[in-house]
Short mmCIF file of C-alpha atoms and ligand atoms in Angstrom, two decimals:
data_model
loop_
_atom_site.label_atom_id
_atom_site.label_comp_id
_atom_site.label_asym_id
_atom_site.label_seq_id
_atom_site.Cartn_x
_atom_site.Cartn_y
_atom_site.Cartn_z
CA MET E 207 135.18 85.63 105.21
CA VAL E 208 132.27 84.63 102.33
CA THR E 209 129.99 86.86 101.15
CA GLU E 210 129.91 85.85 97.85
CA PHE E 211 127.06 82.85 96.95
CA ALA E 212 127.21 79.32 95.50
CA ARG E 213 124.50 79.03 92.98
CA ASN E 214 123.54 76.30 91.85
CA GLN E 215 122.93 74.06 94.90
CA TRP E 216 120.37 73.30 97.82
CA TYR E 217 119.55 76.25 100.90
CA VAL E 218 116.82 75.40 103.57
CA ALA E 219 113.81 77.54 103.04
CA ALA E 220 111.87 76.53 105.59
CA TYR E 221 110.32 74.04 107.90
CA GLY E 222 108.26 72.06 106.89
CA HIS E 223 105.64 73.02 109.37
CA GLU E 224 106.11 77.09 108.44
CA VAL E 225 104.65 76.25 105.18
CA GLY E 226 100.97 75.93 104.92
CA ARG E 227 97.82 76.94 103.51
CA ARG E 228 99.18 80.14 103.90
CA GLN E 229 101.71 82.50 101.75
CA LEU E 230 104.82 82.83 103.09
CA GLY E 231 107.97 84.89 101.71
CA ARG E 232 111.66 84.17 102.04
CA THR E 233 114.29 86.01 100.23
CA ILE E 234 116.94 83.75 99.55
CA LEU E 235 120.01 84.39 97.40
CA ASN E 236 118.16 87.77 96.68
CA GLU E 237 116.17 85.64 95.21
CA PRO E 238 111.91 86.74 96.90
CA ILE E 239 110.56 83.43 96.92
CA LEU E 240 106.58 82.66 97.39
CA LEU E 241 105.98 79.27 99.33
CA TYR E 242 103.05 77.29 100.08
CA ARG E 243 101.09 74.39 100.07
CA THR E 244 99.22 72.61 97.37
CA GLU E 245 95.86 71.47 99.00
CA ASP E 246 97.22 67.04 98.43
CA GLY E 247 100.87 68.84 100.54
CA ARG E 248 102.78 68.60 98.13
CA ALA E 249 105.25 72.33 99.47
CA VAL E 250 105.53 74.59 96.05
CA ALA E 251 108.43 77.74 95.78
CA MET E 252 107.34 79.73 93.08
CA ALA E 253 109.23 83.95 92.21
CA ASP E 254 107.19 86.19 94.90
CA ARG E 255 107.10 88.97 92.02
CA CYS E 256 103.26 89.43 90.21
CA VAL E 257 105.22 89.65 86.50
CA HIS E 258 102.31 92.04 85.87
CA ARG E 259 103.77 95.32 88.51
CA ARG E 260 105.59 93.25 90.47
CA PHE E 261 103.50 93.07 93.74
CA PRO E 262 104.10 90.59 96.85
CA LEU E 263 102.47 86.88 96.28
CA SER E 264 102.98 86.41 99.73
CA GLU E 265 101.94 89.80 101.01
CA SER E 266 98.13 90.15 102.16
CA PRO E 267 96.02 90.72 100.06
CA SER E 268 97.59 88.21 97.35
CA HIS E 269 95.87 85.17 98.55
CA LEU E 270 95.48 81.49 97.55
CA VAL E 271 92.48 80.19 96.14
CA GLY E 272 92.34 76.36 95.93
CA ASP E 273 95.99 75.83 94.63
CA ARG E 274 96.03 79.31 92.89
CA VAL E 275 97.40 82.20 94.19
CA VAL E 276 95.83 85.65 93.41
CA CYS E 277 97.86 88.36 93.20
CA GLY E 278 95.73 91.71 96.08
CA TYR E 279 97.07 94.36 93.77
CA HIS E 280 94.36 94.20 89.77
CA GLY E 281 93.83 89.68 90.24
CA PHE E 282 96.69 88.84 87.93
CA THR E 283 96.27 84.27 89.16
CA TYR E 284 99.17 81.65 89.08
CA GLY E 285 99.36 77.94 89.30
CA PRO E 286 101.81 75.94 91.16
CA ASP E 287 102.85 75.61 88.66
CA GLY E 288 103.41 79.53 88.35
CA VAL E 289 101.63 79.39 84.57
CA CYS E 290 99.26 82.79 84.59
CA VAL E 291 96.11 81.16 84.18
CA ALA E 292 93.58 84.42 84.34
CA VAL E 293 93.88 88.49 84.17
CA PRO E 294 91.81 90.74 84.87
CA ALA E 295 89.33 92.01 82.13
CA GLN E 296 90.54 90.21 78.75
CA GLN E 297 90.59 86.36 78.40
CA ARG E 298 94.30 86.59 75.69
CA ILE E 299 96.68 85.64 78.94
CA PRO E 300 100.56 86.85 77.15
CA ARG E 301 102.08 83.79 76.86
CA THR E 302 105.42 85.27 78.43
CA ALA E 303 102.72 85.63 81.79
CA ARG E 304 104.72 83.14 83.77
CA LEU E 305 106.56 82.46 87.46
CA ARG E 306 109.68 81.21 87.67
CA THR E 307 109.05 77.87 89.79
CA PHE E 308 112.10 76.73 92.10
CA PRO E 309 112.89 73.03 92.77
CA VAL E 310 111.23 71.36 96.31
CA VAL E 311 112.70 68.72 98.68
CA GLU E 312 111.07 68.28 101.33
CA GLN E 313 113.67 66.58 103.51
CA ASP E 314 114.27 66.29 107.88
CA SER E 315 111.41 68.14 108.35
CA PHE E 316 113.04 70.88 105.84
CA VAL E 317 111.27 72.83 102.80
CA TRP E 318 114.88 72.86 100.85
CA VAL E 319 114.51 74.82 97.66
CA TRP E 320 117.36 74.53 95.21
CA ILE E 321 118.48 78.23 94.14
CA GLY E 322 120.71 78.36 90.18
CA ASP E 323 120.36 78.52 86.53
CA ARG E 324 120.87 74.38 86.07
CA GLU E 325 118.25 71.59 87.23
CA PRO E 326 119.49 69.48 90.35
CA GLY E 327 118.78 66.62 88.56
CA ASP E 328 119.44 63.61 90.68
CA VAL E 329 122.05 65.55 93.55
CA LEU E 330 119.84 65.96 96.75
CA PRO E 331 119.94 67.99 99.91
CA PRO E 332 122.64 66.66 101.99
CA ARG E 333 120.80 64.71 105.11
CA ALA E 334 120.04 65.00 108.76
CA PRO E 335 117.35 62.40 109.81
CA TRP E 336 118.16 62.61 113.53
CA LEU E 337 115.48 65.60 113.27
CA VAL E 338 112.47 62.94 111.68
CA SER E 339 113.66 59.89 114.09
CA PRO E 340 111.44 58.43 116.76
CA ASP E 341 114.58 57.62 118.38
CA TYR E 342 115.41 61.37 118.93
CA ALA E 343 113.63 63.99 120.37
CA THR E 344 113.68 67.39 118.87
CA VAL E 345 113.10 70.83 119.00
CA CYS E 346 113.22 74.33 117.10
CA GLY E 347 113.52 77.15 116.01
CA MET E 348 114.81 79.95 113.99
CA GLU E 349 116.57 83.70 114.43
CA PRO E 350 117.00 86.43 111.52
CA LEU E 351 120.81 87.06 111.42
CA ASN E 352 121.41 90.95 109.39
CA ALA E 353 125.04 90.02 108.76
CA ARG E 354 126.71 87.83 105.96
CA TYR E 355 125.93 84.36 105.93
CA GLY E 356 129.80 83.82 106.09
CA LEU E 357 130.59 85.31 110.11
CA LEU E 358 128.06 82.21 110.57
CA VAL E 359 130.07 79.94 108.75
CA ASP E 360 133.11 80.84 110.98
CA ASN E 361 130.85 81.33 114.44
CA LEU E 362 130.07 77.68 114.26
CA LEU E 363 133.47 76.04 112.30
CA ASP E 364 134.77 77.35 115.33
CA LEU E 365 133.23 76.21 119.00
CA SER E 366 135.76 78.36 121.05
CA HIS E 367 133.92 80.68 121.13
CA GLU E 368 131.14 79.17 123.28
CA THR E 369 133.49 79.56 126.53
CA TYR E 370 133.55 83.17 125.82
CA LEU E 371 130.56 83.95 124.51
CA HIS E 372 128.49 80.87 126.11
CA GLY E 373 129.33 80.31 129.91
CA GLY E 374 126.49 79.72 131.60
CA TYR E 375 124.79 77.89 128.14
CA ILE E 376 127.44 75.38 126.42
CA GLY E 377 130.55 77.10 127.01
CA THR E 378 133.16 75.97 130.08
CA PRO E 379 136.99 75.87 129.54
CA GLU E 380 138.05 73.16 128.62
CA VAL E 381 136.08 74.03 125.74
CA ALA E 382 138.55 76.83 124.56
CA GLU E 383 141.42 74.87 126.09
CA THR E 384 140.37 71.44 124.07
CA PRO E 385 142.40 71.18 120.14
CA ILE E 386 141.33 70.05 117.53
CA THR E 387 141.98 68.42 114.72
CA THR E 388 140.32 68.89 111.44
CA GLU E 389 140.26 66.48 108.31
CA VAL E 390 138.35 68.24 104.90
CA ASP E 391 136.43 64.99 102.47
CA GLU E 392 137.69 66.86 99.07
CA ASP E 393 136.15 64.20 97.16
CA ALA E 394 133.00 64.70 99.28
CA GLY E 395 133.24 68.37 100.34
CA VAL E 396 132.69 68.40 103.64
CA VAL E 397 134.55 69.64 105.84
CA TYR E 398 135.15 68.26 109.67
CA VAL E 399 136.03 69.37 113.07
CA SER E 400 136.88 66.86 115.93
CA ARG E 401 137.51 68.42 119.95
CA HIS E 402 137.31 65.43 122.42
CA MET E 403 137.28 66.45 125.44
CA ASP E 404 138.42 63.60 128.29
CA ASP E 405 137.41 65.63 131.17
CA ALA E 406 135.40 69.03 131.47
CA ALA E 407 133.24 70.54 133.23
CA CYS E 408 129.89 69.93 132.26
CA PRO E 409 127.11 73.01 131.14
CA PRO E 410 123.82 73.97 132.70
CA PHE E 411 122.26 72.68 128.62
CA TYR E 412 124.24 69.34 129.66
CA ALA E 413 123.31 68.94 133.28
CA GLU E 414 120.17 69.54 133.35
CA SER E 415 118.99 67.57 130.28
CA THR E 416 120.67 64.46 130.61
CA GLY E 417 120.17 64.54 134.93
CA ILE E 418 124.45 63.94 134.94
CA LYS E 419 125.64 65.59 138.68
CA GLY E 420 129.97 65.81 137.84
CA ARG E 421 132.33 65.80 135.15
CA ILE E 422 131.63 64.47 131.68
CA THR E 423 134.26 63.37 128.41
CA ARG E 424 133.06 66.19 126.14
CA TRP E 425 133.15 65.31 122.11
CA GLN E 426 131.98 67.88 119.38
CA ASP E 427 132.40 66.39 116.39
CA ILE E 428 131.27 68.66 113.22
CA GLU E 429 130.17 67.39 110.13
CA TYR E 430 129.81 70.73 107.52
CA HIS E 431 128.23 70.65 104.02
CA PRO E 432 128.81 73.25 103.24
CA PRO E 433 126.69 75.91 101.56
CA CYS E 434 124.10 75.48 103.66
CA LEU E 435 123.71 72.27 106.38
CA TYR E 436 125.35 72.66 109.41
CA LEU E 437 125.87 68.89 111.48
CA LEU E 438 126.86 68.94 115.20
CA HIS E 439 128.04 65.61 116.95
CA SER E 440 127.92 65.57 119.88
CA ARG E 441 128.18 63.31 122.77
CA ILE E 442 128.24 63.27 126.41
CA ALA E 443 129.02 60.65 129.21
CA PRO E 444 130.02 60.83 132.60
CA VAL E 445 134.04 60.57 132.54
CA GLY E 446 135.62 57.98 132.98
CA SER E 447 132.36 56.14 130.78
CA PRO E 448 133.39 53.79 128.24
CA PRO E 449 134.17 54.96 124.99
CA PRO E 450 131.74 53.78 121.77
CA ALA E 451 131.89 49.97 120.93
CA ASP E 452 132.73 48.77 118.21
CA ASP E 453 129.56 48.13 116.60
CA GLY E 454 128.62 51.61 116.92
CA THR E 455 126.78 50.95 120.19
CA ASP E 456 127.74 53.33 123.17
CA PRO E 457 124.80 53.13 126.08
CA HIS E 458 126.81 54.81 128.55
CA ALA E 459 126.77 58.27 126.53
CA PHE E 460 123.76 60.25 125.99
CA HIS E 461 124.12 62.22 121.71
CA VAL E 462 122.98 64.78 120.77
CA GLU E 463 123.22 65.90 117.07
CA VAL E 464 122.77 70.26 116.95
CA VAL E 465 121.53 70.75 113.52
CA TYR E 466 122.25 74.04 111.63
CA ALA E 467 121.06 75.49 108.58
CA ILE E 468 122.72 79.12 107.01
CA THR E 469 120.31 79.98 104.62
CA PRO E 470 121.82 83.37 102.70
CA SER E 471 119.67 85.54 102.32
CA THR E 472 120.82 88.53 100.90
CA GLU E 473 124.63 89.80 101.34
CA ASN E 474 125.02 90.57 105.01
CA ALA E 475 121.30 88.61 106.05
CA THR E 476 121.10 85.01 106.78
CA TYR E 477 118.11 82.49 108.12
CA ASP E 478 120.25 80.99 110.93
CA PHE E 479 117.71 77.88 111.11
CA TRP E 480 118.88 75.21 114.06
CA ALA E 481 117.82 72.17 115.71
CA VAL E 482 118.42 70.46 118.64
CA ALA E 483 118.05 66.19 118.79
CA ARG E 484 118.60 64.14 121.65
CA ASP E 485 118.89 60.26 122.02
CA PHE E 486 117.29 60.46 125.79
CA ALA E 487 114.21 61.64 127.99
CA LEU E 488 112.55 61.80 124.51
CA ASP E 489 109.41 62.00 125.90
CA ASP E 490 110.06 64.55 129.29
CA GLU E 491 108.49 67.90 128.36
CA LYS E 492 110.62 69.52 129.99
CA VAL E 493 112.77 68.83 129.15
CA SER E 494 112.55 70.15 125.50
CA ASP E 495 111.50 72.75 126.43
CA PHE E 496 115.07 73.83 128.68
CA LEU E 497 116.68 72.46 126.12
CA ARG E 498 114.52 74.96 123.37
CA ASP E 499 114.83 77.82 125.76
CA SER E 500 118.88 77.43 125.91
CA ASN E 501 119.14 76.93 123.00
CA ARG E 502 117.73 79.69 121.60
CA THR E 503 119.54 82.00 124.29
CA VAL E 504 122.50 80.47 123.11
CA VAL E 505 121.61 80.87 118.71
CA LEU E 506 121.10 84.84 119.78
CA GLN E 507 124.26 85.30 122.01
CA ASP E 508 125.82 84.74 118.61
CA VAL E 509 123.57 86.80 116.85
CA THR E 510 123.96 89.59 118.91
CA ALA E 511 127.63 88.67 118.13
CA LEU E 512 127.63 88.86 115.08
CA ASN E 513 125.89 91.66 113.70
CA THR E 514 127.86 93.19 115.70
CA LEU E 515 130.39 91.97 113.28
CA GLU E 516 128.83 92.93 111.16
CA GLN E 517 128.38 96.72 111.78
CA VAL E 518 132.26 96.40 112.16
CA ILE E 519 133.20 94.92 108.78
CA ALA E 520 130.52 96.58 107.00
CA ALA E 521 132.26 99.67 108.10
CA GLU E 522 136.52 98.62 107.17
CA PRO E 523 137.87 99.40 103.83
CA ASP E 524 138.42 96.10 102.03
CA ARG E 525 141.08 93.18 102.03
CA TYR E 526 141.02 94.05 106.28
CA GLN E 527 143.65 91.83 107.48
CA GLU E 528 142.58 89.40 109.73
CA LEU E 529 144.91 86.72 112.17
CA SER E 530 144.13 82.97 111.54
CA VAL E 531 145.59 81.11 114.19
CA ASN E 532 145.20 76.58 114.55
CA ILE E 533 141.01 76.74 116.72
CA ASP E 534 140.42 78.64 112.83
CA THR E 535 141.76 75.37 110.63
CA GLY E 536 137.71 74.13 109.93
CA GLY E 537 136.62 77.90 108.70
CA LEU E 538 139.51 77.99 107.08
CA ALA E 539 138.89 75.32 104.97
CA ALA E 540 135.02 75.82 104.87
CA ARG E 541 135.77 79.77 103.59
CA ARG E 542 138.17 77.19 101.05
CA LEU E 543 135.05 75.23 99.62
CA LEU E 544 133.27 77.66 99.65
CA ALA E 545 134.68 80.28 97.81
CA ARG E 546 135.58 76.75 95.06
CA MET E 547 131.89 75.94 94.75
CA ALA E 548 131.28 80.13 94.14
CA GLY E 549 133.28 79.94 91.66
CA SER E 550 135.81 82.27 93.43
CA ALA E 551 139.62 82.18 94.55
CA PRO E 552 139.37 82.54 98.61
CA ALA E 553 140.92 85.07 99.86
CA GLN E 554 144.19 83.82 101.51
CA THR E 555 145.36 84.28 105.26
CA ALA E 556 147.95 82.22 106.83
CA VAL E 557 147.32 80.63 110.15
CA ARG E 558 150.36 80.88 112.08
N1 NAD J 924 135.77 62.76 112.19
C1 NAD J 924 135.69 62.92 111.02
O1 NAD J 924 137.10 63.38 111.51
C2 NAD J 924 135.81 62.12 109.91
C3 NAD J 924 136.39 62.06 108.94
C4 NAD J 924 136.13 61.96 107.74
C5 NAD J 924 135.48 60.83 108.07
N2 NAD J 924 134.26 60.86 108.54
C6 NAD J 924 133.20 60.24 108.28
O2 NAD J 924 131.79 61.03 109.46
C7 NAD J 924 131.08 60.16 109.55
C8 NAD J 924 131.01 60.68 111.23
O3 NAD J 924 132.32 60.71 112.07
P1 NAD J 924 132.65 60.54 112.93
O4 NAD J 924 133.87 60.34 113.48
O5 NAD J 924 132.06 61.75 113.71
O6 NAD J 924 131.87 59.51 113.96
P2 NAD J 924 131.81 58.98 115.18
O7 NAD J 924 131.85 56.34 115.07
O8 NAD J 924 133.67 58.80 115.37
O9 NAD J 924 131.36 59.16 116.48
C9 NAD J 924 131.89 60.71 116.39
C10 NAD J 924 130.79 60.75 117.69
O10 NAD J 924 128.87 59.84 116.40
C11 NAD J 924 128.77 59.87 117.93
N3 NAD J 924 128.16 58.60 118.19
C12 NAD J 924 128.72 57.51 118.77
N4 NAD J 924 127.92 56.42 118.58
C13 NAD J 924 127.27 56.95 118.68
C14 NAD J 924 126.17 56.25 119.18
N5 NAD J 924 125.93 54.82 118.93
N6 NAD J 924 124.26 56.60 119.09
C15 NAD J 924 124.71 58.29 118.09
N7 NAD J 924 125.82 58.33 118.50
C16 NAD J 924 126.97 58.28 118.54
C17 NAD J 924 128.66 61.22 118.98
O11 NAD J 924 128.11 61.49 119.33
C18 NAD J 924 129.81 61.43 118.61
O12 NAD J 924 130.33 62.61 118.55
C19 NAD J 924 131.45 58.73 109.95
O13 NAD J 924 130.57 57.91 108.82
C20 NAD J 924 133.17 58.93 109.23
O14 NAD J 924 133.11 57.81 108.84
C21 NAD J 924 134.68 61.75 109.90
O1 DHB J 925 129.10 72.33 122.00
C1 DHB J 925 127.62 71.85 121.49
O2 DHB J 925 127.01 71.16 121.98
C2 DHB J 925 126.15 73.11 120.96
C3 DHB J 925 125.02 72.80 121.85
C4 DHB J 925 124.01 73.27 121.40
C5 DHB J 925 124.71 74.51 120.29
O3 DHB J 925 123.45 75.27 119.89
C6 DHB J 925 125.90 74.43 119.55
O4 DHB J 925 126.07 75.94 119.13
C7 DHB J 925 127.03 74.03 120.36
S1 FES J 926 100.76 93.95 90.68
FE1 FES J 926 99.44 92.11 90.78
S2 FES J 926 98.17 91.58 89.09
FE2 FES J 926 99.41 94.20 89.24
FE1 FE2 J 927 127.75 80.01 119.77
#
């Protein structure tokens, strides 16, 4: 699986609601990053290391004064552009006293940062509009993973694991039993994996939230925008319901957009951002509470499994042998695109 990082890409650093008038520290692609919001509401990102003696500016007693951040060790003070504006006991400020800043885009409830040695230019992060749409109700969270990000990519691109890891929540026998189709849009660099189950058991995650009592038609349409954004268009309808109409309306079905942002922190740590947006029961707080708790449990089941796998793989000699089968085609396509983005040849593994 993939461990090299794709640089010159957008990565989710935080939810917008996490970035405010107190400093937040996140490490992304091994870069310690300080995040905070200026008094006029702009999210800023800069190196989380004082140029003087490396004290972290996200850690107390470092603190904000207006839009400036004051280092908590000897008082070096920096503006939101990273430039040092004051050092203790002298007027002269060395020209080199400045923090590297990172381009920031706030979009679809995420704070995205650009990590690389080039500027993003007009490249924007991929979209997840449901998370801020009035036509959807969204619950979200983030779990830190003590595992390399490629393990989470593999996990999310192959949902057959739901039958085994997530029984009683989102898994049923039909998920692992139903074959998938995989397509890659090479130009856009997007991987599509679809699994359409015509007649399946309805897992509690959907039975409780939609109120459906019997068996269902269940579509899982994955759209992975490497490196960071994963979308699962989930369509649930009572078995035998009509498909979406030609004009795109789909009144007989329930739709859930399951969004993950996979942000590598270090070689063996990852931020696992998750969000579940639904187009039904919009004002029902009980449904929101249920989906939030249920999805957090699902995420923690994956976190536990992937943390275990990380220990196993970290202890294995390099070039250990994997065996891939049909369910892995999406994950292998993702690895190929990620390796291309990271500028390295993908490790070959034949699908048998
Ligand atoms: N899925 C693929 O294999 C594939 C391949 C290439 C390009 N694309 C492009 O990706 C995008 C999505 O493709 P797709 O095949 O998933 O789209 P689709 O229109 O076939 O719908 C599939 C998914 O979209 C959701 N959906 C359908 N009607 C909806 C409605 N009225 N409201 C809310 N959700 C609804 C359902 O959850 C369903 O799982 C499209 O722009 C398509 O052109 C998809
Ligand atoms: O397949 C699903 O429906 C589904 C729902 C919630 C998740 O967090 C997920 O990973 C998959
Ligand atoms: S380490 Fe920041 S002022 Fe000394
Ligand atoms: Fe999972």
